[in-house]
Coordinates of N, CA and C in Angstrom, one line a residue:
M16 N -2.8 -1.7 16.0 CA -2.4 -1.6 14.6 C -3.6 -1.2 13.8
Q17 N -3.4 -0.2 12.9 CA -4.6 0.3 12.1 C -4.9 -0.7 11.0
P18 N -6.2 -0.8 10.7 CA -6.6 -1.8 9.6 C -6.0 -1.4 8.3
P19 N -5.7 -2.4 7.4 CA -5.2 -2.0 6.1 C -6.2 -1.2 5.3
V20 N -5.8 -0.2 4.6 CA -6.6 0.6 3.8 C -6.6 0.0 2.4
R21 N -7.7 -0.4 1.9 CA -7.8 -0.9 0.5 C -8.0 0.3 -0.5
R22 N -7.2 0.3 -1.5 CA -7.4 1.3 -2.5 C -8.6 1.1 -3.3
A23 N -9.4 2.2 -3.5 CA -10.5 2.1 -4.4 C -10.0 2.4 -5.8
R24 N -10.0 1.3 -6.6 CA -9.6 1.5 -8.0 C -10.3 0.4 -8.8
P25 N -10.5 0.7 -10.0 CA -11.1 -0.3 -10.9 C -10.2 -1.4 -11.1
S26 N -10.7 -2.6 -11.3 CA -9.8 -3.8 -11.6 C -9.0 -3.5 -12.9
R27 N -7.8 -3.9 -12.8 CA -6.9 -3.7 -14.0 C -7.2 -4.7 -15.1
G28 N -8.0 -5.7 -14.7 CA -8.3 -6.7 -15.7 C -7.1 -7.6 -16.1
R29 N -7.1 -8.1 -17.3 CA -6.0 -9.0 -17.7 C -5.0 -8.2 -18.5
H30 N -3.8 -8.2 -18.1 CA -2.8 -7.4 -18.8 C -1.9 -8.1 -19.7
G31 N -1.6 -9.4 -19.4 CA -0.6 -10.0 -20.2 C 0.8 -9.3 -19.9
A32 N 1.7 -9.4 -20.8 CA 3.0 -8.8 -20.6 C 3.0 -7.3 -20.8
G33 N 1.9 -6.8 -21.3 CA 1.9 -5.3 -21.6 C 1.5 -4.4 -20.5
G34 N 1.4 -4.9 -19.3 CA 1.0 -4.0 -18.1 C 2.1 -3.0 -17.9
S35 N 1.7 -1.8 -17.6 CA 2.6 -0.7 -17.3 C 3.0 -0.6 -15.9
M36 N 4.2 -0.3 -15.6 CA 4.6 -0.2 -14.2 C 3.8 0.9 -13.4
S37 N 3.4 1.9 -14.2 CA 2.6 3.0 -13.5 C 1.3 2.5 -13.0
E38 N 0.8 1.4 -13.5 CA -0.5 0.9 -13.0 C -0.4 0.2 -11.6
F39 N 0.9 -0.1 -11.2 CA 1.1 -0.9 -10.0 C 1.9 0.0 -9.0
S40 N 1.5 -0.3 -7.7 CA 2.3 0.4 -6.6 C 3.6 -0.4 -6.5
P41 N 4.6 0.3 -5.9 CA 5.9 -0.4 -5.6 C 5.6 -1.7 -4.8
Y42 N 4.6 -1.7 -3.9 CA 4.4 -2.8 -3.1 C 3.8 -4.0 -3.9
E43 N 3.0 -3.7 -4.9 CA 2.5 -4.8 -5.7 C 3.6 -5.4 -6.6
I44 N 4.4 -4.5 -7.1 CA 5.6 -5.0 -7.9 C 6.5 -5.8 -7.0
A45 N 6.7 -5.4 -5.8 CA 7.6 -6.1 -4.8 C 7.0 -7.5 -4.5
F46 N 5.7 -7.6 -4.3 CA 5.1 -8.9 -4.0 C 5.2 -9.8 -5.2
L47 N 4.9 -9.3 -6.4 CA 5.0 -10.2 -7.6 C 6.4 -10.6 -7.8
C48 N 7.4 -9.8 -7.6 CA 8.8 -10.1 -7.9 C 9.5 -10.8 -6.8
G49 N 9.1 -10.6 -5.5 CA 9.9 -11.2 -4.4 C 9.1 -11.7 -3.2
G50 N 7.8 -11.5 -3.2 CA 7.0 -12.0 -2.1 C 6.9 -11.0 -1.0
P51 N 6.3 -11.5 0.2 CA 6.0 -10.6 1.3 C 7.2 -9.9 1.9
A52 N 8.4 -10.7 2.0 CA 9.6 -10.1 2.5 C 10.0 -8.9 1.7
R53 N 9.9 -9.0 0.4 CA 10.3 -7.8 -0.5 C 9.4 -6.6 -0.3
V54 N 8.1 -6.9 0.0 CA 7.2 -5.7 0.3 C 7.7 -5.0 1.6
A55 N 8.0 -5.8 2.6 CA 8.5 -5.2 3.9 C 9.8 -4.4 3.6
Q56 N 10.7 -4.9 2.9 CA 12.0 -4.2 2.5 C 11.7 -2.9 1.8
T57 N 10.7 -3.0 0.9 CA 10.4 -1.8 0.1 C 9.8 -0.7 1.0
A58 N 8.9 -1.0 1.9 CA 8.4 0.0 2.8 C 9.5 0.6 3.7
L59 N 10.4 -0.3 4.2 CA 11.5 0.2 5.0 C 12.4 1.1 4.3
L60 N 12.7 0.8 3.0 CA 13.6 1.6 2.3 C 13.0 3.0 2.0
A61 N 11.7 3.0 1.7 CA 11.0 4.3 1.5 C 11.1 5.2 2.8
L62 N 10.9 4.6 4.0 CA 11.1 5.3 5.2 C 12.5 5.8 5.4
Y63 N 13.5 5.0 5.1 CA 14.9 5.3 5.2 C 15.2 6.5 4.3
E64 N 14.7 6.5 3.1 CA 15.0 7.6 2.1 C 14.3 8.9 2.6
Q65 N 13.2 8.8 3.3 CA 12.5 10.0 3.8 C 13.1 10.4 5.2
R66 N 14.1 9.7 5.6 CA 14.8 10.0 6.9 C 13.8 9.9 8.1
R67 N 13.0 8.9 8.0 CA 12.0 8.6 9.1 C 12.5 7.5 9.9
V68 N 13.4 6.7 9.4 CA 14.1 5.7 10.2 C 15.6 5.8 9.9
R69 N 16.4 5.3 10.9 CA 17.8 5.1 10.7 C 18.1 3.6 10.7
V70 N 19.1 3.2 9.9 CA 19.4 1.8 9.9 C 20.9 1.7 10.0
S71 N 21.4 1.0 11.1 CA 22.8 0.8 11.3 C 23.4 -0.2 10.4
R72 N 24.5 0.1 9.7 CA 25.2 -0.8 8.8 C 25.8 -1.9 9.6
G73 N 26.4 -1.6 10.8 CA 27.2 -2.6 11.5 C 26.3 -3.6 12.3
T74 N 25.2 -3.0 12.9 CA 24.4 -3.9 13.8 C 23.0 -4.2 13.2
H75 N 22.7 -3.6 12.1 CA 21.4 -3.8 11.4 C 20.2 -3.4 12.4
R76 N 20.5 -2.5 13.3 CA 19.4 -2.0 14.2 C 18.7 -0.9 13.5
V77 N 17.3 -0.9 13.5 CA 16.5 0.1 13.0 C 15.9 0.9 14.1
N78 N 16.1 2.3 14.0 CA 15.5 3.2 14.9 C 14.6 4.2 14.2
V79 N 13.5 4.5 14.9 CA 12.6 5.5 14.3 C 13.0 6.9 14.6
V80 N 13.1 7.8 13.6 CA 13.4 9.2 13.7 C 12.1 10.0 13.8
R81 N 11.1 9.7 12.9 CA 9.8 10.4 12.9 C 8.7 9.3 12.6
R82 N 7.7 9.3 13.4 CA 6.6 8.3 13.1 C 5.6 9.0 12.3
E83 N 5.9 9.2 11.0 CA 5.0 9.8 10.1 C 4.9 9.0 8.8
P84 N 4.0 8.0 8.8 CA 3.9 7.1 7.6 C 3.1 7.8 6.5
D85 N 3.4 7.4 5.3 CA 2.6 7.9 4.1 C 1.6 6.9 3.7
D86 N 1.6 5.7 4.2 CA 0.7 4.6 3.8 C 0.6 3.5 4.8
P87 N -0.3 2.6 4.7 CA -0.5 1.6 5.7 C 0.8 0.7 5.8
L88 N 1.5 0.4 4.7 CA 2.7 -0.4 4.8 C 3.8 0.3 5.7
Q89 N 4.0 1.6 5.4 CA 5.0 2.3 6.3 C 4.5 2.3 7.7
A90 N 3.2 2.5 7.9 CA 2.7 2.4 9.3 C 3.0 1.1 10.0
A91 N 2.8 0.0 9.2 CA 3.1 -1.3 9.8 C 4.5 -1.5 10.2
V92 N 5.5 -0.9 9.4 CA 6.9 -0.9 9.8 C 7.1 -0.1 11.1
L93 N 6.6 1.1 11.1 CA 6.8 2.0 12.3 C 6.2 1.5 13.5
E94 N 5.1 0.8 13.4 CA 4.4 0.3 14.6 C 5.2 -0.9 15.3
Q95 N 6.0 -1.6 14.5 CA 6.7 -2.7 15.0 C 8.0 -2.3 15.8
V96 N 8.5 -1.1 15.5 CA 9.7 -0.6 16.1 C 9.5 0.1 17.4
P97 N 10.0 -0.5 18.5 CA 9.8 0.2 19.8 C 10.8 1.4 19.9
G98 N 10.7 2.2 20.9 CA 11.6 3.4 21.1 C 13.0 3.0 21.2
T99 N 13.3 1.8 21.6 CA 14.7 1.4 21.8 C 15.3 0.8 20.4
G100 N 14.5 0.7 19.4 CA 14.9 0.2 18.1 C 14.7 -1.3 18.0
M101 N 15.0 -1.9 16.9 CA 14.7 -3.3 16.6 C 15.7 -3.8 15.6
L102 N 16.1 -5.1 15.6 CA 16.9 -5.7 14.6 C 16.1 -5.8 13.3
L103 N 16.8 -5.6 12.2 CA 16.2 -5.6 10.9 C 15.5 -6.9 10.6
G104 N 16.1 -8.1 10.8 CA 15.5 -9.4 10.4 C 14.2 -9.6 11.0
P105 N 14.1 -9.5 12.4 CA 12.8 -9.7 13.0 C 11.7 -8.7 12.6
L106 N 12.2 -7.5 12.3 CA 11.3 -6.4 11.9 C 10.7 -6.8 10.5
L107 N 11.5 -7.1 9.6 CA 11.0 -7.5 8.2 C 10.1 -8.7 8.3
E108 N 10.4 -9.7 9.1 CA 9.6 -10.9 9.2 C 8.2 -10.5 9.8
A109 N 8.2 -9.7 10.8 CA 6.9 -9.3 11.4 C 6.0 -8.5 10.4
V110 N 6.7 -7.6 9.6 CA 5.9 -6.8 8.6 C 5.4 -7.7 7.5
A111 N 6.3 -8.7 7.1 CA 5.9 -9.6 6.0 C 4.7 -10.4 6.3
G112 N 4.4 -10.7 7.6 CA 3.3 -11.4 8.0 C 2.1 -10.6 8.4
S113 N 2.1 -9.3 8.2 CA 1.1 -8.3 8.6 C -0.1 -8.3 7.7
P114 N -1.3 -7.9 8.3 CA -2.5 -7.7 7.4 C -2.3 -6.7 6.3
E115 N -1.4 -5.7 6.5 CA -1.2 -4.8 5.4 C -0.5 -5.4 4.2
V116 N 0.4 -6.3 4.4 CA 1.0 -7.1 3.3 C 0.0 -8.0 2.7
R117 N -0.8 -8.6 3.5 CA -1.8 -9.5 3.0 C -2.8 -8.8 2.1
A118 N -3.1 -7.5 2.4 CA -4.0 -6.7 1.6 C -3.4 -6.5 0.2
V119 N -2.1 -6.3 0.1 CA -1.4 -6.2 -1.2 C -1.6 -7.5 -2.0
A120 N -1.4 -8.6 -1.4 CA -1.6 -9.9 -2.0 C -3.1 -10.0 -2.5
D121 N -4.0 -9.6 -1.7 CA -5.5 -9.7 -2.0 C -5.8 -8.9 -3.3
D122 N -5.2 -7.8 -3.4 CA -5.4 -7.0 -4.6 C -4.9 -7.7 -5.9
L123 N -3.7 -8.3 -5.7 CA -3.1 -9.1 -6.9 C -4.0 -10.3 -7.2
I124 N -4.5 -11.0 -6.2 CA -5.4 -12.1 -6.4 C -6.6 -11.7 -7.1
A125 N -7.2 -10.6 -6.7 CA -8.4 -10.0 -7.4 C -8.2 -9.7 -8.8
D126 N -7.0 -9.4 -9.2 CA -6.6 -9.1 -10.6 C -6.1 -10.3 -11.3
D127 N -6.2 -11.5 -10.7 CA -5.7 -12.7 -11.4 C -4.2 -12.7 -11.7
L128 N -3.5 -12.1 -10.8 CA -2.0 -12.0 -11.0 C -1.3 -12.9 -10.0
L129 N -2.0 -13.3 -8.9 CA -1.5 -14.3 -7.9 C -2.6 -15.4 -7.8
H130 N -2.2 -16.6 -7.4 CA -3.1 -17.6 -7.0 C -2.5 -18.5 -5.9
T131 N -3.3 -19.3 -5.3 CA -2.8 -20.1 -4.2 C -2.3 -21.4 -4.9
G132 N -1.0 -21.7 -4.6 CA -0.4 -22.8 -5.2 C -0.3 -24.0 -4.2
F133 N 0.8 -24.8 -4.4 CA 1.0 -26.0 -3.6 C 1.2 -25.6 -2.1
R134 N 0.5 -26.3 -1.2 CA 0.5 -26.1 0.2 C 0.1 -24.7 0.6
G135 N -0.7 -24.1 -0.2 CA -1.3 -22.7 0.2 C -0.4 -21.6 -0.1
A136 N 0.8 -21.8 -0.7 CA 1.7 -20.7 -1.0 C 1.1 -19.9 -2.2
L137 N 1.3 -18.6 -2.1 CA 0.9 -17.7 -3.1 C 1.9 -17.6 -4.2
R138 N 1.5 -17.8 -5.5 CA 2.4 -17.9 -6.6 C 1.8 -17.0 -7.7
P139 N 2.7 -16.4 -8.5 CA 2.2 -15.6 -9.7 C 1.5 -16.5 -10.7
T140 N 0.4 -16.0 -11.3 CA -0.2 -16.7 -12.4 C 0.6 -16.5 -13.6
K141 N 0.2 -17.1 -14.7 CA 0.9 -16.9 -16.0 C 1.1 -15.4 -16.3
E142 N 0.0 -14.7 -16.1 CA 0.0 -13.2 -16.3 C 1.0 -12.5 -15.4
G143 N 0.9 -13.0 -14.1 CA 1.8 -12.4 -13.1 C 3.3 -12.6 -13.4
K144 N 3.6 -13.8 -13.9 CA 5.0 -14.1 -14.3 C 5.4 -13.2 -15.5
A145 N 4.5 -13.0 -16.4 CA 4.9 -12.2 -17.6 C 5.1 -10.7 -17.1
L146 N 4.3 -10.2 -16.2 CA 4.6 -8.9 -15.6 C 5.9 -8.8 -14.9
R147 N 6.1 -9.9 -14.1 CA 7.4 -9.9 -13.3 C 8.6 -9.8 -14.3
R148 N 8.6 -10.6 -15.4 CA 9.7 -10.5 -16.3 C 9.8 -9.0 -16.9
G149 N 8.7 -8.4 -17.2 CA 8.7 -7.0 -17.7 C 9.3 -6.1 -16.6
F150 N 8.9 -6.2 -15.4 CA 9.4 -5.4 -14.3 C 10.9 -5.5 -14.2
A151 N 11.4 -6.7 -14.3 CA 12.9 -7.0 -14.2 C 13.6 -6.3 -15.3
Q152 N 13.0 -6.3 -16.5 CA 13.7 -5.7 -17.7 C 13.7 -4.2 -17.6
G153 N 12.6 -3.6 -17.0 CA 12.5 -2.1 -16.9 C 12.1 -1.7 -15.5
P154 N 13.0 -1.8 -14.6 CA 12.7 -1.6 -13.1 C 12.3 -0.2 -12.7
G155 N 12.5 0.8 -13.6 CA 12.2 2.1 -13.2 C 13.3 2.8 -12.6
T156 N 13.1 4.0 -12.1 CA 14.2 4.8 -11.5 C 14.0 4.9 -10.0
G157 N 15.0 5.1 -9.3 CA 15.0 5.3 -7.8 C 15.1 4.0 -7.1
D158 N 15.7 4.0 -5.9 CA 16.0 2.8 -5.2 C 14.8 2.0 -4.8
V159 N 13.7 2.7 -4.5 CA 12.5 2.0 -4.0 C 12.0 1.2 -5.2
A160 N 11.9 1.8 -6.4 CA 11.4 1.0 -7.5 C 12.3 -0.1 -7.9
R161 N 13.6 0.1 -7.8 CA 14.6 -0.9 -8.2 C 14.6 -2.0 -7.2
L162 N 14.4 -1.7 -5.9 CA 14.3 -2.8 -4.9 C 13.1 -3.6 -5.1
A163 N 12.0 -3.0 -5.4 CA 10.7 -3.7 -5.6 C 10.9 -4.7 -6.8
A164 N 11.5 -4.3 -7.9 CA 11.5 -5.1 -9.1 C 12.7 -6.1 -9.1
L165 N 13.9 -5.7 -8.5 CA 15.1 -6.4 -8.7 C 15.6 -7.1 -7.4
G166 N 15.1 -6.6 -6.2 CA 15.6 -7.1 -5.0 C 16.8 -6.2 -4.5
P167 N 17.4 -6.6 -3.4 CA 18.5 -5.8 -2.8 C 19.6 -5.5 -3.7
E168 N 19.9 -6.4 -4.6 CA 21.1 -6.2 -5.5 C 20.8 -5.0 -6.5
G169 N 19.5 -4.6 -6.7 CA 19.2 -3.5 -7.5 C 19.3 -2.1 -6.9
V170 N 19.5 -2.1 -5.5 CA 19.6 -0.9 -4.8 C 21.0 -0.2 -5.0
Q171 N 21.0 1.1 -5.4 CA 22.2 1.8 -5.7 C 22.9 2.3 -4.5
D172 N 22.1 2.6 -3.4 CA 22.7 3.1 -2.2 C 23.5 1.9 -1.6
A173 N 24.9 2.1 -1.6 CA 25.8 0.9 -1.2 C 25.5 0.4 0.2
K174 N 25.2 1.3 1.2 CA 25.0 0.9 2.5 C 23.7 0.1 2.6
M175 N 22.6 0.6 2.0 CA 21.3 -0.2 2.1 C 21.4 -1.5 1.3
R176 N 22.1 -1.5 0.2 CA 22.3 -2.7 -0.6 C 22.9 -3.8 0.3
E177 N 24.0 -3.4 1.0 CA 24.7 -4.3 1.9 C 23.8 -4.8 3.0
V178 N 23.1 -3.9 3.7 CA 22.3 -4.2 4.8 C 21.1 -5.1 4.4
L179 N 20.5 -4.8 3.3 CA 19.3 -5.6 2.9 C 19.8 -7.0 2.3
S180 N 21.0 -7.1 1.9 CA 21.5 -8.3 1.3 C 22.1 -9.3 2.3
T181 N 22.4 -8.9 3.5 CA 23.1 -9.7 4.5 C 22.2 -10.0 5.7
D182 N 22.5 -11.1 6.4 CA 21.8 -11.5 7.6 C 22.2 -10.6 8.7
D183 N 21.4 -10.5 9.7 CA 21.8 -9.7 10.9 C 23.0 -10.3 11.6
P184 N 23.9 -9.5 12.1 CA 25.1 -10.0 12.7 C 24.7 -10.8 14.0
K185 N 25.5 -11.8 14.3 CA 25.3 -12.5 15.6 C 25.7 -11.6 16.7
P186 N 25.0 -11.7 17.9 CA 25.5 -10.9 19.0 C 26.8 -11.3 19.5
L187 N 27.6 -10.4 20.0 CA 29.0 -10.7 20.5 C 28.8 -11.4 21.9
R188 N 29.6 -12.4 22.2 CA 29.6 -13.0 23.5 C 31.0 -12.9 24.1
L189 N 31.0 -12.4 25.3 CA 32.3 -12.3 26.0 C 32.7 -13.7 26.6
P190 N 33.9 -14.0 26.5 CA 34.3 -15.3 27.1 C 34.2 -15.3 28.6
K191 N 33.7 -16.5 29.1 CA 33.5 -16.6 30.6 C 34.6 -17.3 31.2
E192 N 34.9 -16.9 32.5 CA 35.9 -17.5 33.3 C 35.2 -18.8 33.9
A193 N 36.0 -19.7 34.4 CA 35.5 -21.0 35.0 C 34.6 -20.7 36.1
G194 N 34.8 -19.6 36.8 CA 33.9 -19.3 38.0 C 32.6 -18.7 37.6
G195 N 32.3 -18.5 36.3 CA 31.1 -17.9 35.8 C 31.1 -16.4 35.5
G196 N 32.2 -15.8 35.9 CA 32.3 -14.3 35.6 C 32.9 -14.1 34.2
Y197 N 32.9 -12.9 33.8 CA 33.5 -12.5 32.5 C 34.9 -12.1 32.7
R198 N 35.8 -12.5 31.7 CA 37.2 -12.3 31.8 C 37.5 -10.9 31.2
D199 N 38.6 -10.3 31.6 CA 39.1 -9.1 31.0 C 38.3 -7.8 31.1
L200 N 37.3 -7.8 32.0 CA 36.5 -6.6 32.1 C 37.3 -5.5 32.7
D201 N 38.4 -5.8 33.5 CA 39.1 -4.7 34.1 C 40.5 -4.5 33.4
S202 N 40.6 -5.0 32.2 CA 41.9 -4.9 31.5 C 42.0 -3.6 30.7
S203 N 41.1 -2.7 30.8 CA 41.2 -1.5 30.0 C 42.5 -0.7 30.3
S204 N 43.0 -0.1 29.3 CA 44.3 0.7 29.5 C 44.0 2.1 30.1
L205 N 42.7 2.4 30.3 CA 42.3 3.8 30.7 C 42.6 3.9 32.2
S206 N 43.0 5.1 32.6 CA 43.2 5.3 34.0 C 41.9 5.3 34.8
D207 N 42.0 4.8 36.0 CA 40.8 4.7 36.9 C 40.3 6.1 37.2
T208 N 41.1 7.1 37.1 CA 40.7 8.5 37.4 C 40.4 9.3 36.2
Q209 N 40.4 8.8 35.0 CA 40.2 9.6 33.8 C 38.8 10.2 33.8
Y210 N 37.8 9.5 34.3 CA 36.5 10.0 34.2 C 35.9 10.3 35.6
G211 N 36.7 10.4 36.6 CA 36.2 10.7 37.9 C 37.3 11.4 38.7
T212 N 37.0 11.6 40.0 CA 38.0 12.2 40.9 C 39.0 11.3 41.4
G213 N 38.8 10.0 41.3 CA 39.7 9.0 41.7 C 39.6 8.8 43.2
G214 N 38.7 9.4 43.9 CA 38.7 9.2 45.3 C 37.7 8.3 45.8

């Protein structure tokens, strides 16, 4: 996994409620408004919009189409997904715990917008909370910006709104016979010779 790349930028100092959205990356907005999981969702949605990943509505399986990240967060998503694909829930969980997401938090801590709260949890400072309220009132345009500020319910793409708002489906289990085998495997109505010579 490549190391997180820190942006070279001057400290934004203390903003209060007047901070502009343009001063913050979608990932910083996502962290302030929803925490590490929201950052992972935001990176995934950006890849989906660029057609670099496919996401199945029915199975929540994520498959990579092109491994071409634009930033370290997208790289963290792509590196987690094997060639066979991966379920959305475990993928987002892995990315949320990555060094790349921690680097986003470190930038916000340096700007006094996050602090370590009870039991080590990261929480927005008073300034961070004011910014969060501002982002919710003016989330910007485009699904990535809206997801970062508002969460999955802000996504206008109906498929991705549903996928990001619901848990992964449970795997189907075939009923077992008393002898340990599976029932009804031979009960297909297809002819035995439909896909072969029958001999």
